[in-house]
Amino acid sequence: MARSTPAAPGQVVSLVERWSHSSPPTELPGRTPLRRGARVVLVTLLVLASLVGAGTVVPLWATPTPGLWFSLLFTVFIAALVAALWIAYAGAVAQSAARERARARWRRAGGRIERRDGSVVARTVSTIEDGTVERFELTVEIGARPLTAAWERPTARTRTLLQTQVPGVGAPCRVWSIRGGQDDDPLVVEGQVASAHPRAPAAGSPARARS
């Protein structure tokens, strides 16, 4: 099997209980981009955190302290904490913009979206403290070309997913992708949750995973 690359934004996994009709998804599933209201709330909280941080730092230099090292140490610590929050926000905005671009490319593709059948040859699962799945990646083999797509829990209200429900190696799947597209173009890998009765997505046997 050729070496796969990490999933790009817009290369997503969609889990289904059973195979449905053969029409491609009209919209990319998964997490939606940050809304304007959510951005305003986050920026407001970050500004407040910055003001609180500044208000904490000023007394370190305006009042007596155990020494210069004390003021410098806590100033660096508070500044690093506030900077980390802003960096995390910038990363979330960048990811949101990438997802929005992928969704737009998917909509523009229209009739150029094609379906191909394959099978899972590798998976990587990330769980949280209670053992439920936060994110996983599936590598799917179609012919000699491996494709990677990711699933992320859309919101905290989304139904939890157990690791045993993630499609395993050898599970059949079907891939919706843009005909003649690039490696970073959006795609959807449809797989059945492992608790469902496995059925092939189309007539004929799916490709078997290579050892």
mmCIF file with all atom_site columns, C-alpha atoms in Angstrom:
data_model
loop_
_atom_site.group_PDB
_atom_site.id
_atom_site.type_symbol
_atom_site.label_atom_id
_atom_site.label_alt_id
_atom_site.label_comp_id
_atom_site.label_asym_id
_atom_site.label_entity_id
_atom_site.label_seq_id
_atom_site.pdbx_PDB_ins_code
_atom_site.Cartn_x
_atom_site.Cartn_y
_atom_site.Cartn_z
_atom_site.occupancy
_atom_site.B_iso_or_equiv
_atom_site.pdbx_formal_charge
_atom_site.auth_seq_id
_atom_site.auth_comp_id
_atom_site.auth_asym_id
_atom_site.auth_atom_id
_atom_site.pdbx_PDB_model_num
ATOM 1   C CA . MET A 1 1   ? 0.000   0.000  0.000   1.00 0.00 ? 1   MET A CA 1
ATOM 2   C CA . ALA A 1 2   ? 1.279   3.454  -0.893  1.00 0.00 ? 2   ALA A CA 1
ATOM 3   C CA . ARG A 1 3   ? 1.868   5.858  1.967   1.00 0.00 ? 3   ARG A CA 1
ATOM 4   C CA . SER A 1 4   ? -1.147  8.026  2.767   1.00 0.00 ? 4   SER A CA 1
ATOM 5   C CA . THR A 1 5   ? -1.167  11.699 3.721   1.00 0.00 ? 5   THR A CA 1
ATOM 6   C CA . PRO A 1 6   ? -3.110  13.277 6.623   1.00 0.00 ? 6   PRO A CA 1
ATOM 7   C CA . ALA A 1 7   ? -6.657  14.322 5.897   1.00 0.00 ? 7   ALA A CA 1
ATOM 8   C CA . ALA A 1 8   ? -6.973  17.863 4.573   1.00 0.00 ? 8   ALA A CA 1
ATOM 9   C CA . PRO A 1 9   ? -9.833  20.157 5.644   1.00 0.00 ? 9   PRO A CA 1
ATOM 10  C CA . GLY A 1 10  ? -12.992 18.983 3.889   1.00 0.00 ? 10  GLY A CA 1
ATOM 11  C CA . GLN A 1 11  ? -11.860 15.352 3.637   1.00 0.00 ? 11  GLN A CA 1
ATOM 12  C CA . VAL A 1 12  ? -14.385 13.881 6.035   1.00 0.00 ? 12  VAL A CA 1
ATOM 13  C CA . VAL A 1 13  ? -15.917 10.615 7.198   1.00 0.00 ? 13  VAL A CA 1
ATOM 14  C CA . SER A 1 14  ? -19.690 10.217 7.375   1.00 0.00 ? 14  SER A CA 1
ATOM 15  C CA . LEU A 1 15  ? -21.017 7.323  9.462   1.00 0.00 ? 15  LEU A CA 1
ATOM 16  C CA . VAL A 1 16  ? -24.317 5.732  8.483   1.00 0.00 ? 16  VAL A CA 1
ATOM 17  C CA . GLU A 1 17  ? -26.406 2.918  9.959   1.00 0.00 ? 17  GLU A CA 1
ATOM 18  C CA . ARG A 1 18  ? -27.147 1.473  6.532   1.00 0.00 ? 18  ARG A CA 1
ATOM 19  C CA . TRP A 1 19  ? -26.337 2.249  2.909   1.00 0.00 ? 19  TRP A CA 1
ATOM 20  C CA . SER A 1 20  ? -28.833 4.674  1.423   1.00 0.00 ? 20  SER A CA 1
ATOM 21  C CA . HIS A 1 21  ? -29.432 5.866  -2.141  1.00 0.00 ? 21  HIS A CA 1
ATOM 22  C CA . SER A 1 22  ? -26.534 6.516  -4.493  1.00 0.00 ? 22  SER A CA 1
ATOM 23  C CA . SER A 1 23  ? -26.731 10.315 -4.592  1.00 0.00 ? 23  SER A CA 1
ATOM 24  C CA . PRO A 1 24  ? -23.711 12.247 -3.284  1.00 0.00 ? 24  PRO A CA 1
ATOM 25  C CA . PRO A 1 25  ? -24.119 14.481 -0.223  1.00 0.00 ? 25  PRO A CA 1
ATOM 26  C CA . THR A 1 26  ? -25.217 17.973 -1.232  1.00 0.00 ? 26  THR A CA 1
ATOM 27  C CA . GLU A 1 27  ? -23.210 19.478 1.649   1.00 0.00 ? 27  GLU A CA 1
ATOM 28  C CA . LEU A 1 28  ? -20.047 18.303 3.338   1.00 0.00 ? 28  LEU A CA 1
ATOM 29  C CA . PRO A 1 29  ? -20.895 16.679 6.678   1.00 0.00 ? 29  PRO A CA 1
ATOM 30  C CA . GLY A 1 30  ? -19.007 17.391 9.876   1.00 0.00 ? 30  GLY A CA 1
ATOM 31  C CA . ARG A 1 31  ? -18.179 20.548 11.778  1.00 0.00 ? 31  ARG A CA 1
ATOM 32  C CA . THR A 1 32  ? -19.530 23.776 10.362  1.00 0.00 ? 32  THR A CA 1
ATOM 33  C CA . PRO A 1 33  ? -17.466 26.975 10.144  1.00 0.00 ? 33  PRO A CA 1
ATOM 34  C CA . LEU A 1 34  ? -17.496 29.405 13.061  1.00 0.00 ? 34  LEU A CA 1
ATOM 35  C CA . ARG A 1 35  ? -20.464 31.749 12.863  1.00 0.00 ? 35  ARG A CA 1
ATOM 36  C CA . ARG A 1 36  ? -20.072 35.499 13.174  1.00 0.00 ? 36  ARG A CA 1
ATOM 37  C CA . GLY A 1 37  ? -21.854 35.515 16.528  1.00 0.00 ? 37  GLY A CA 1
ATOM 38  C CA . ALA A 1 38  ? -19.518 32.864 17.929  1.00 0.00 ? 38  ALA A CA 1
ATOM 39  C CA . ARG A 1 39  ? -16.494 34.850 16.773  1.00 0.00 ? 39  ARG A CA 1
ATOM 40  C CA . VAL A 1 40  ? -17.782 37.998 18.443  1.00 0.00 ? 40  VAL A CA 1
ATOM 41  C CA . VAL A 1 41  ? -18.299 36.135 21.722  1.00 0.00 ? 41  VAL A CA 1
ATOM 42  C CA . LEU A 1 42  ? -14.832 34.564 21.579  1.00 0.00 ? 42  LEU A CA 1
ATOM 43  C CA . VAL A 1 43  ? -13.110 37.858 20.776  1.00 0.00 ? 43  VAL A CA 1
ATOM 44  C CA . THR A 1 44  ? -14.994 39.552 23.611  1.00 0.00 ? 44  THR A CA 1
ATOM 45  C CA . LEU A 1 45  ? -13.852 36.875 26.060  1.00 0.00 ? 45  LEU A CA 1
ATOM 46  C CA . LEU A 1 46  ? -10.283 37.135 24.798  1.00 0.00 ? 46  LEU A CA 1
ATOM 47  C CA . VAL A 1 47  ? -10.268 40.906 25.206  1.00 0.00 ? 47  VAL A CA 1
ATOM 48  C CA . LEU A 1 48  ? -11.572 40.520 28.747  1.00 0.00 ? 48  LEU A CA 1
ATOM 49  C CA . ALA A 1 49  ? -8.879  37.938 29.472  1.00 0.00 ? 49  ALA A CA 1
ATOM 50  C CA . SER A 1 50  ? -6.252  40.328 28.099  1.00 0.00 ? 50  SER A CA 1
ATOM 51  C CA . LEU A 1 51  ? -7.536  43.163 30.308  1.00 0.00 ? 51  LEU A CA 1
ATOM 52  C CA . VAL A 1 52  ? -7.527  40.916 33.370  1.00 0.00 ? 52  VAL A CA 1
ATOM 53  C CA . GLY A 1 53  ? -4.002  39.826 32.527  1.00 0.00 ? 53  GLY A CA 1
ATOM 54  C CA . ALA A 1 54  ? -2.857  43.415 32.156  1.00 0.00 ? 54  ALA A CA 1
ATOM 55  C CA . GLY A 1 55  ? -4.548  44.330 35.416  1.00 0.00 ? 55  GLY A CA 1
ATOM 56  C CA . THR A 1 56  ? -2.670  41.525 37.126  1.00 0.00 ? 56  THR A CA 1
ATOM 57  C CA . VAL A 1 57  ? 0.704   42.474 35.676  1.00 0.00 ? 57  VAL A CA 1
ATOM 58  C CA . VAL A 1 58  ? 0.606   46.207 36.558  1.00 0.00 ? 58  VAL A CA 1
ATOM 59  C CA . PRO A 1 59  ? 0.679   45.680 40.364  1.00 0.00 ? 59  PRO A CA 1
ATOM 60  C CA . LEU A 1 60  ? 3.691   43.402 39.960  1.00 0.00 ? 60  LEU A CA 1
ATOM 61  C CA . TRP A 1 61  ? 5.708   46.424 38.846  1.00 0.00 ? 61  TRP A CA 1
ATOM 62  C CA . ALA A 1 62  ? 3.904   49.200 40.750  1.00 0.00 ? 62  ALA A CA 1
ATOM 63  C CA . THR A 1 63  ? 4.079   47.666 44.241  1.00 0.00 ? 63  THR A CA 1
ATOM 64  C CA . PRO A 1 64  ? 6.880   46.045 46.252  1.00 0.00 ? 64  PRO A CA 1
ATOM 65  C CA . THR A 1 65  ? 7.556   42.378 45.415  1.00 0.00 ? 65  THR A CA 1
ATOM 66  C CA . PRO A 1 66  ? 10.076  39.783 46.646  1.00 0.00 ? 66  PRO A CA 1
ATOM 67  C CA . GLY A 1 67  ? 12.349  40.836 43.805  1.00 0.00 ? 67  GLY A CA 1
ATOM 68  C CA . LEU A 1 68  ? 12.757  41.549 40.126  1.00 0.00 ? 68  LEU A CA 1
ATOM 69  C CA . TRP A 1 69  ? 12.729  37.846 39.368  1.00 0.00 ? 69  TRP A CA 1
ATOM 70  C CA . PHE A 1 70  ? 9.246   37.541 40.910  1.00 0.00 ? 70  PHE A CA 1
ATOM 71  C CA . SER A 1 71  ? 7.756   40.317 38.784  1.00 0.00 ? 71  SER A CA 1
ATOM 72  C CA . LEU A 1 72  ? 9.468   39.071 35.641  1.00 0.00 ? 72  LEU A CA 1
ATOM 73  C CA . LEU A 1 73  ? 8.458   35.446 36.183  1.00 0.00 ? 73  LEU A CA 1
ATOM 74  C CA . PHE A 1 74  ? 4.760   36.156 36.668  1.00 0.00 ? 74  PHE A CA 1
ATOM 75  C CA . THR A 1 75  ? 4.702   38.741 33.882  1.00 0.00 ? 75  THR A CA 1
ATOM 76  C CA . VAL A 1 76  ? 6.078   36.188 31.423  1.00 0.00 ? 76  VAL A CA 1
ATOM 77  C CA . PHE A 1 77  ? 3.673   33.522 32.698  1.00 0.00 ? 77  PHE A CA 1
ATOM 78  C CA . ILE A 1 78  ? 0.573   35.724 32.351  1.00 0.00 ? 78  ILE A CA 1
ATOM 79  C CA . ALA A 1 79  ? 1.659   37.059 28.959  1.00 0.00 ? 79  ALA A CA 1
ATOM 80  C CA . ALA A 1 80  ? 2.297   33.522 27.681  1.00 0.00 ? 80  ALA A CA 1
ATOM 81  C CA . LEU A 1 81  ? -1.124  32.389 28.900  1.00 0.00 ? 81  LEU A CA 1
ATOM 82  C CA . VAL A 1 82  ? -2.935  35.255 27.165  1.00 0.00 ? 82  VAL A CA 1
ATOM 83  C CA . ALA A 1 83  ? -0.869  34.771 23.999  1.00 0.00 ? 83  ALA A CA 1
ATOM 84  C CA . ALA A 1 84  ? -1.716  31.045 23.969  1.00 0.00 ? 84  ALA A CA 1
ATOM 85  C CA . LEU A 1 85  ? -5.425  31.881 24.078  1.00 0.00 ? 85  LEU A CA 1
ATOM 86  C CA . TRP A 1 86  ? -5.104  34.261 21.110  1.00 0.00 ? 86  TRP A CA 1
ATOM 87  C CA . ILE A 1 87  ? -3.033  31.718 19.160  1.00 0.00 ? 87  ILE A CA 1
ATOM 88  C CA . ALA A 1 88  ? -5.657  29.032 19.789  1.00 0.00 ? 88  ALA A CA 1
ATOM 89  C CA . TYR A 1 89  ? -8.358  31.409 18.538  1.00 0.00 ? 89  TYR A CA 1
ATOM 90  C CA . ALA A 1 90  ? -6.338  32.244 15.416  1.00 0.00 ? 90  ALA A CA 1
ATOM 91  C CA . GLY A 1 91  ? -5.912  28.522 14.724  1.00 0.00 ? 91  GLY A CA 1
ATOM 92  C CA . ALA A 1 92  ? -9.643  27.922 15.115  1.00 0.00 ? 92  ALA A CA 1
ATOM 93  C CA . VAL A 1 93  ? -10.407 30.778 12.704  1.00 0.00 ? 93  VAL A CA 1
ATOM 94  C CA . ALA A 1 94  ? -7.927  29.397 10.157  1.00 0.00 ? 94  ALA A CA 1
ATOM 95  C CA . GLN A 1 95  ? -9.479  25.916 10.407  1.00 0.00 ? 95  GLN A CA 1
ATOM 96  C CA . SER A 1 96  ? -12.946 27.405 10.056  1.00 0.00 ? 96  SER A CA 1
ATOM 97  C CA . ALA A 1 97  ? -11.915 29.314 6.922   1.00 0.00 ? 97  ALA A CA 1
ATOM 98  C CA . ALA A 1 98  ? -10.408 26.145 5.436   1.00 0.00 ? 98  ALA A CA 1
ATOM 99  C CA . ARG A 1 99  ? -13.624 24.221 6.090   1.00 0.00 ? 99  ARG A CA 1
ATOM 100 C CA . GLU A 1 100 ? -15.671 26.990 4.480   1.00 0.00 ? 100 GLU A CA 1
ATOM 101 C CA . ARG A 1 101 ? -13.452 26.934 1.365   1.00 0.00 ? 101 ARG A CA 1
ATOM 102 C CA . ALA A 1 102 ? -13.835 23.157 1.169   1.00 0.00 ? 102 ALA A CA 1
ATOM 103 C CA . ARG A 1 103 ? -17.622 23.404 1.441   1.00 0.00 ? 103 ARG A CA 1
ATOM 104 C CA . ALA A 1 104 ? -17.672 26.007 -1.343  1.00 0.00 ? 104 ALA A CA 1
ATOM 105 C CA . ARG A 1 105 ? -15.524 23.802 -3.607  1.00 0.00 ? 105 ARG A CA 1
ATOM 106 C CA . TRP A 1 106 ? -17.835 20.861 -2.945  1.00 0.00 ? 106 TRP A CA 1
ATOM 107 C CA . ARG A 1 107 ? -20.900 22.893 -3.896  1.00 0.00 ? 107 ARG A CA 1
ATOM 108 C CA . ARG A 1 108 ? -19.234 24.159 -7.077  1.00 0.00 ? 108 ARG A CA 1
ATOM 109 C CA . ALA A 1 109 ? -18.282 20.614 -8.129  1.00 0.00 ? 109 ALA A CA 1
ATOM 110 C CA . GLY A 1 110 ? -21.934 19.736 -8.775  1.00 0.00 ? 110 GLY A CA 1
ATOM 111 C CA . GLY A 1 111 ? -22.195 16.942 -11.346 1.00 0.00 ? 111 GLY A CA 1
ATOM 112 C CA . ARG A 1 112 ? -18.473 16.148 -11.191 1.00 0.00 ? 112 ARG A CA 1
ATOM 113 C CA . ILE A 1 113 ? -18.812 14.212 -7.932  1.00 0.00 ? 113 ILE A CA 1
ATOM 114 C CA . GLU A 1 114 ? -18.323 10.491 -8.471  1.00 0.00 ? 114 GLU A CA 1
ATOM 115 C CA . ARG A 1 115 ? -18.618 7.443  -6.248  1.00 0.00 ? 115 ARG A CA 1
ATOM 116 C CA . ARG A 1 116 ? -16.019 4.712  -5.855  1.00 0.00 ? 116 ARG A CA 1
ATOM 117 C CA . ASP A 1 117 ? -16.050 1.693  -3.560  1.00 0.00 ? 117 ASP A CA 1
ATOM 118 C CA . GLY A 1 118 ? -13.156 0.692  -1.365  1.00 0.00 ? 118 GLY A CA 1
ATOM 119 C CA . SER A 1 119 ? -12.202 -0.699 2.010   1.00 0.00 ? 119 SER A CA 1
ATOM 120 C CA . VAL A 1 120 ? -10.541 0.571  5.172   1.00 0.00 ? 120 VAL A CA 1
ATOM 121 C CA . VAL A 1 121 ? -6.845  -0.316 5.419   1.00 0.00 ? 121 VAL A CA 1
ATOM 122 C CA . ALA A 1 122 ? -5.909  1.724  8.518   1.00 0.00 ? 122 ALA A CA 1
ATOM 123 C CA . ARG A 1 123 ? -7.495  3.798  11.229  1.00 0.00 ? 123 ARG A CA 1
ATOM 124 C CA . THR A 1 124 ? -6.358  6.151  13.991  1.00 0.00 ? 124 THR A CA 1
ATOM 125 C CA . VAL A 1 125 ? -8.693  6.906  16.896  1.00 0.00 ? 125 VAL A CA 1
ATOM 126 C CA . SER A 1 126 ? -8.424  9.657  19.532  1.00 0.00 ? 126 SER A CA 1
ATOM 127 C CA . THR A 1 127 ? -10.590 9.372  22.653  1.00 0.00 ? 127 THR A CA 1
ATOM 128 C CA . ILE A 1 128 ? -11.372 11.670 25.578  1.00 0.00 ? 128 ILE A CA 1
ATOM 129 C CA . GLU A 1 129 ? -11.404 10.988 29.321  1.00 0.00 ? 129 GLU A CA 1
ATOM 130 C CA . ASP A 1 130 ? -14.655 8.996  29.363  1.00 0.00 ? 130 ASP A CA 1
ATOM 131 C CA . GLY A 1 131 ? -13.463 6.708  26.562  1.00 0.00 ? 131 GLY A CA 1
ATOM 132 C CA . THR A 1 132 ? -15.722 8.093  23.837  1.00 0.00 ? 132 THR A CA 1
ATOM 133 C CA . VAL A 1 133 ? -14.306 9.077  20.464  1.00 0.00 ? 133 VAL A CA 1
ATOM 134 C CA . GLU A 1 134 ? -13.336 12.701 19.851  1.00 0.00 ? 134 GLU A CA 1
ATOM 135 C CA . ARG A 1 135 ? -11.727 12.194 16.440  1.00 0.00 ? 135 ARG A CA 1
ATOM 136 C CA . PHE A 1 136 ? -10.616 9.410  14.110  1.00 0.00 ? 136 PHE A CA 1
ATOM 137 C CA . GLU A 1 137 ? -9.039  9.052  10.694  1.00 0.00 ? 137 GLU A CA 1
ATOM 138 C CA . LEU A 1 138 ? -9.681  6.304  8.171   1.00 0.00 ? 138 LEU A CA 1
ATOM 139 C CA . THR A 1 139 ? -7.324  5.393  5.359   1.00 0.00 ? 139 THR A CA 1
ATOM 140 C CA . VAL A 1 140 ? -9.225  3.876  2.464   1.00 0.00 ? 140 VAL A CA 1
ATOM 141 C CA . GLU A 1 141 ? -7.714  2.030  -0.440  1.00 0.00 ? 141 GLU A CA 1
ATOM 142 C CA . ILE A 1 142 ? -9.214  2.485  -3.892  1.00 0.00 ? 142 ILE A CA 1
ATOM 143 C CA . GLY A 1 143 ? -7.120  0.586  -6.385  1.00 0.00 ? 143 GLY A CA 1
ATOM 144 C CA . ALA A 1 144 ? -3.519  1.480  -5.608  1.00 0.00 ? 144 ALA A CA 1
ATOM 145 C CA . ARG A 1 145 ? -4.301  4.930  -4.218  1.00 0.00 ? 145 ARG A CA 1
ATOM 146 C CA . PRO A 1 146 ? -4.880  5.414  -0.469  1.00 0.00 ? 146 PRO A CA 1
ATOM 147 C CA . LEU A 1 147 ? -7.159  8.239  0.665   1.00 0.00 ? 147 LEU A CA 1
ATOM 148 C CA . THR A 1 148 ? -7.457  9.583  4.205   1.00 0.00 ? 148 THR A CA 1
ATOM 149 C CA . ALA A 1 149 ? -10.502 11.243 5.739   1.00 0.00 ? 149 ALA A CA 1
ATOM 150 C CA . ALA A 1 150 ? -11.317 12.322 9.282   1.00 0.00 ? 150 ALA A CA 1
ATOM 151 C CA . TRP A 1 151 ? -14.322 12.362 11.595  1.00 0.00 ? 151 TRP A CA 1
ATOM 152 C CA . GLU A 1 152 ? -14.599 14.920 14.396  1.00 0.00 ? 152 GLU A CA 1
ATOM 153 C CA . ARG A 1 153 ? -17.404 15.196 16.906  1.00 0.00 ? 153 ARG A CA 1
ATOM 154 C CA . PRO A 1 154 ? -19.350 18.197 15.547  1.00 0.00 ? 154 PRO A CA 1
ATOM 155 C CA . THR A 1 155 ? -20.671 19.555 18.854  1.00 0.00 ? 155 THR A CA 1
ATOM 156 C CA . ALA A 1 156 ? -20.855 18.597 22.512  1.00 0.00 ? 156 ALA A CA 1
ATOM 157 C CA . ARG A 1 157 ? -24.525 17.711 21.948  1.00 0.00 ? 157 ARG A CA 1
ATOM 158 C CA . THR A 1 158 ? -23.728 15.176 19.235  1.00 0.00 ? 158 THR A CA 1
ATOM 159 C CA . ARG A 1 159 ? -24.383 11.575 20.188  1.00 0.00 ? 159 ARG A CA 1
ATOM 160 C CA . THR A 1 160 ? -21.273 9.981  21.615  1.00 0.00 ? 160 THR A CA 1
ATOM 161 C CA . LEU A 1 161 ? -19.393 7.382  19.608  1.00 0.00 ? 161 LEU A CA 1
ATOM 162 C CA . LEU A 1 162 ? -17.580 4.396  21.110  1.00 0.00 ? 162 LEU A CA 1
ATOM 163 C CA . GLN A 1 163 ? -14.274 3.177  19.756  1.00 0.00 ? 163 GLN A CA 1
ATOM 164 C CA . THR A 1 164 ? -15.851 -0.194 18.958  1.00 0.00 ? 164 THR A CA 1
ATOM 165 C CA . GLN A 1 165 ? -18.290 1.580  16.626  1.00 0.00 ? 165 GLN A CA 1
ATOM 166 C CA . VAL A 1 166 ? -15.544 3.015  14.415  1.00 0.00 ? 166 VAL A CA 1
ATOM 167 C CA . PRO A 1 167 ? -15.215 1.019  11.161  1.00 0.00 ? 167 PRO A CA 1
ATOM 168 C CA . GLY A 1 168 ? -12.260 -1.317 11.403  1.00 0.00 ? 168 GLY A CA 1
ATOM 169 C CA . VAL A 1 169 ? -9.660  -2.510 8.933   1.00 0.00 ? 169 VAL A CA 1
ATOM 170 C CA . GLY A 1 170 ? -11.310 -4.367 6.088   1.00 0.00 ? 170 GLY A CA 1
ATOM 171 C CA . ALA A 1 171 ? -14.688 -2.651 6.474   1.00 0.00 ? 171 ALA A CA 1
ATOM 172 C CA . PRO A 1 172 ? -16.334 -1.716 3.159   1.00 0.00 ? 172 PRO A CA 1
ATOM 173 C CA . CYS A 1 173 ? -16.939 1.941  2.412   1.00 0.00 ? 173 CYS A CA 1
ATOM 174 C CA . ARG A 1 174 ? -17.762 4.216  -0.450  1.00 0.00 ? 174 ARG A CA 1
ATOM 175 C CA . VAL A 1 175 ? -15.969 7.400  -1.385  1.00 0.00 ? 175 VAL A CA 1
ATOM 176 C CA . TRP A 1 176 ? -17.525 10.481 -2.961  1.00 0.00 ? 176 TRP A CA 1
ATOM 177 C CA . SER A 1 177 ? -14.890 12.652 -4.583  1.00 0.00 ? 177 SER A CA 1
ATOM 178 C CA . ILE A 1 178 ? -14.525 15.274 -7.295  1.00 0.00 ? 178 ILE A CA 1
ATOM 179 C CA . ARG A 1 179 ? -13.677 13.751 -10.659 1.00 0.00 ? 179 ARG A CA 1
ATOM 180 C CA . GLY A 1 180 ? -10.236 14.858 -11.787 1.00 0.00 ? 180 GLY A CA 1
ATOM 181 C CA . GLY A 1 181 ? -9.668  16.746 -8.543  1.00 0.00 ? 181 GLY A CA 1
ATOM 182 C CA . GLN A 1 182 ? -6.466  17.473 -6.636  1.00 0.00 ? 182 GLN A CA 1
ATOM 183 C CA . ASP A 1 183 ? -5.118  15.628 -3.603  1.00 0.00 ? 183 ASP A CA 1
ATOM 184 C CA . ASP A 1 184 ? -6.422  18.323 -1.228  1.00 0.00 ? 184 ASP A CA 1
ATOM 185 C CA . ASP A 1 185 ? -9.908  18.504 -2.743  1.00 0.00 ? 185 ASP A CA 1
ATOM 186 C CA . PRO A 1 186 ? -12.810 17.707 -0.401  1.00 0.00 ? 186 PRO A CA 1
ATOM 187 C CA . LEU A 1 187 ? -14.182 14.173 -0.313  1.00 0.00 ? 187 LEU A CA 1
ATOM 188 C CA . VAL A 1 188 ? -16.603 12.117 1.761   1.00 0.00 ? 188 VAL A CA 1
ATOM 189 C CA . VAL A 1 189 ? -15.903 8.594  2.959   1.00 0.00 ? 189 VAL A CA 1
ATOM 190 C CA . GLU A 1 190 ? -19.145 6.864  3.921   1.00 0.00 ? 190 GLU A CA 1
ATOM 191 C CA . GLY A 1 191 ? -18.808 3.965  6.323   1.00 0.00 ? 191 GLY A CA 1
ATOM 192 C CA . GLN A 1 192 ? -21.185 1.970  8.457   1.00 0.00 ? 192 GLN A CA 1
ATOM 193 C CA . VAL A 1 193 ? -20.948 2.124  12.213  1.00 0.00 ? 193 VAL A CA 1
ATOM 194 C CA . ALA A 1 194 ? -19.436 -1.133 13.387  1.00 0.00 ? 194 ALA A CA 1
ATOM 195 C CA . SER A 1 195 ? -22.602 -2.076 15.303  1.00 0.00 ? 195 SER A CA 1
ATOM 196 C CA . ALA A 1 196 ? -24.610 -2.222 12.067  1.00 0.00 ? 196 ALA A CA 1
ATOM 197 C CA . HIS A 1 197 ? -24.840 -5.388 10.012  1.00 0.00 ? 197 HIS A CA 1
ATOM 198 C CA . PRO A 1 198 ? -22.129 -5.051 7.324   1.00 0.00 ? 198 PRO A CA 1
ATOM 199 C CA . ARG A 1 199 ? -23.272 -5.008 3.756   1.00 0.00 ? 199 ARG A CA 1
ATOM 200 C CA . ALA A 1 200 ? -21.300 -4.176 0.673   1.00 0.00 ? 200 ALA A CA 1
ATOM 201 C CA . PRO A 1 201 ? -22.042 -0.699 -0.708  1.00 0.00 ? 201 PRO A CA 1
ATOM 202 C CA . ALA A 1 202 ? -22.594 -2.059 -4.191  1.00 0.00 ? 202 ALA A CA 1
ATOM 203 C CA . ALA A 1 203 ? -22.821 -5.276 -6.115  1.00 0.00 ? 203 ALA A CA 1
ATOM 204 C CA . GLY A 1 204 ? -19.589 -7.206 -6.188  1.00 0.00 ? 204 GLY A CA 1
ATOM 205 C CA . SER A 1 205 ? -16.943 -7.732 -3.563  1.00 0.00 ? 205 SER A CA 1
ATOM 206 C CA . PRO A 1 206 ? -15.058 -4.714 -2.249  1.00 0.00 ? 206 PRO A CA 1
ATOM 207 C CA . ALA A 1 207 ? -11.301 -4.609 -2.435  1.00 0.00 ? 207 ALA A CA 1
ATOM 208 C CA . ARG A 1 208 ? -9.645  -6.466 0.442   1.00 0.00 ? 208 ARG A CA 1
ATOM 209 C CA . ALA A 1 209 ? -7.171  -4.758 2.715   1.00 0.00 ? 209 ALA A CA 1
ATOM 210 C CA . ARG A 1 210 ? -3.584  -5.630 1.995   1.00 0.00 ? 210 ARG A CA 1
ATOM 211 C CA . SER A 1 211 ? -1.475  -6.832 4.859   1.00 0.00 ? 211 SER A CA 1
#
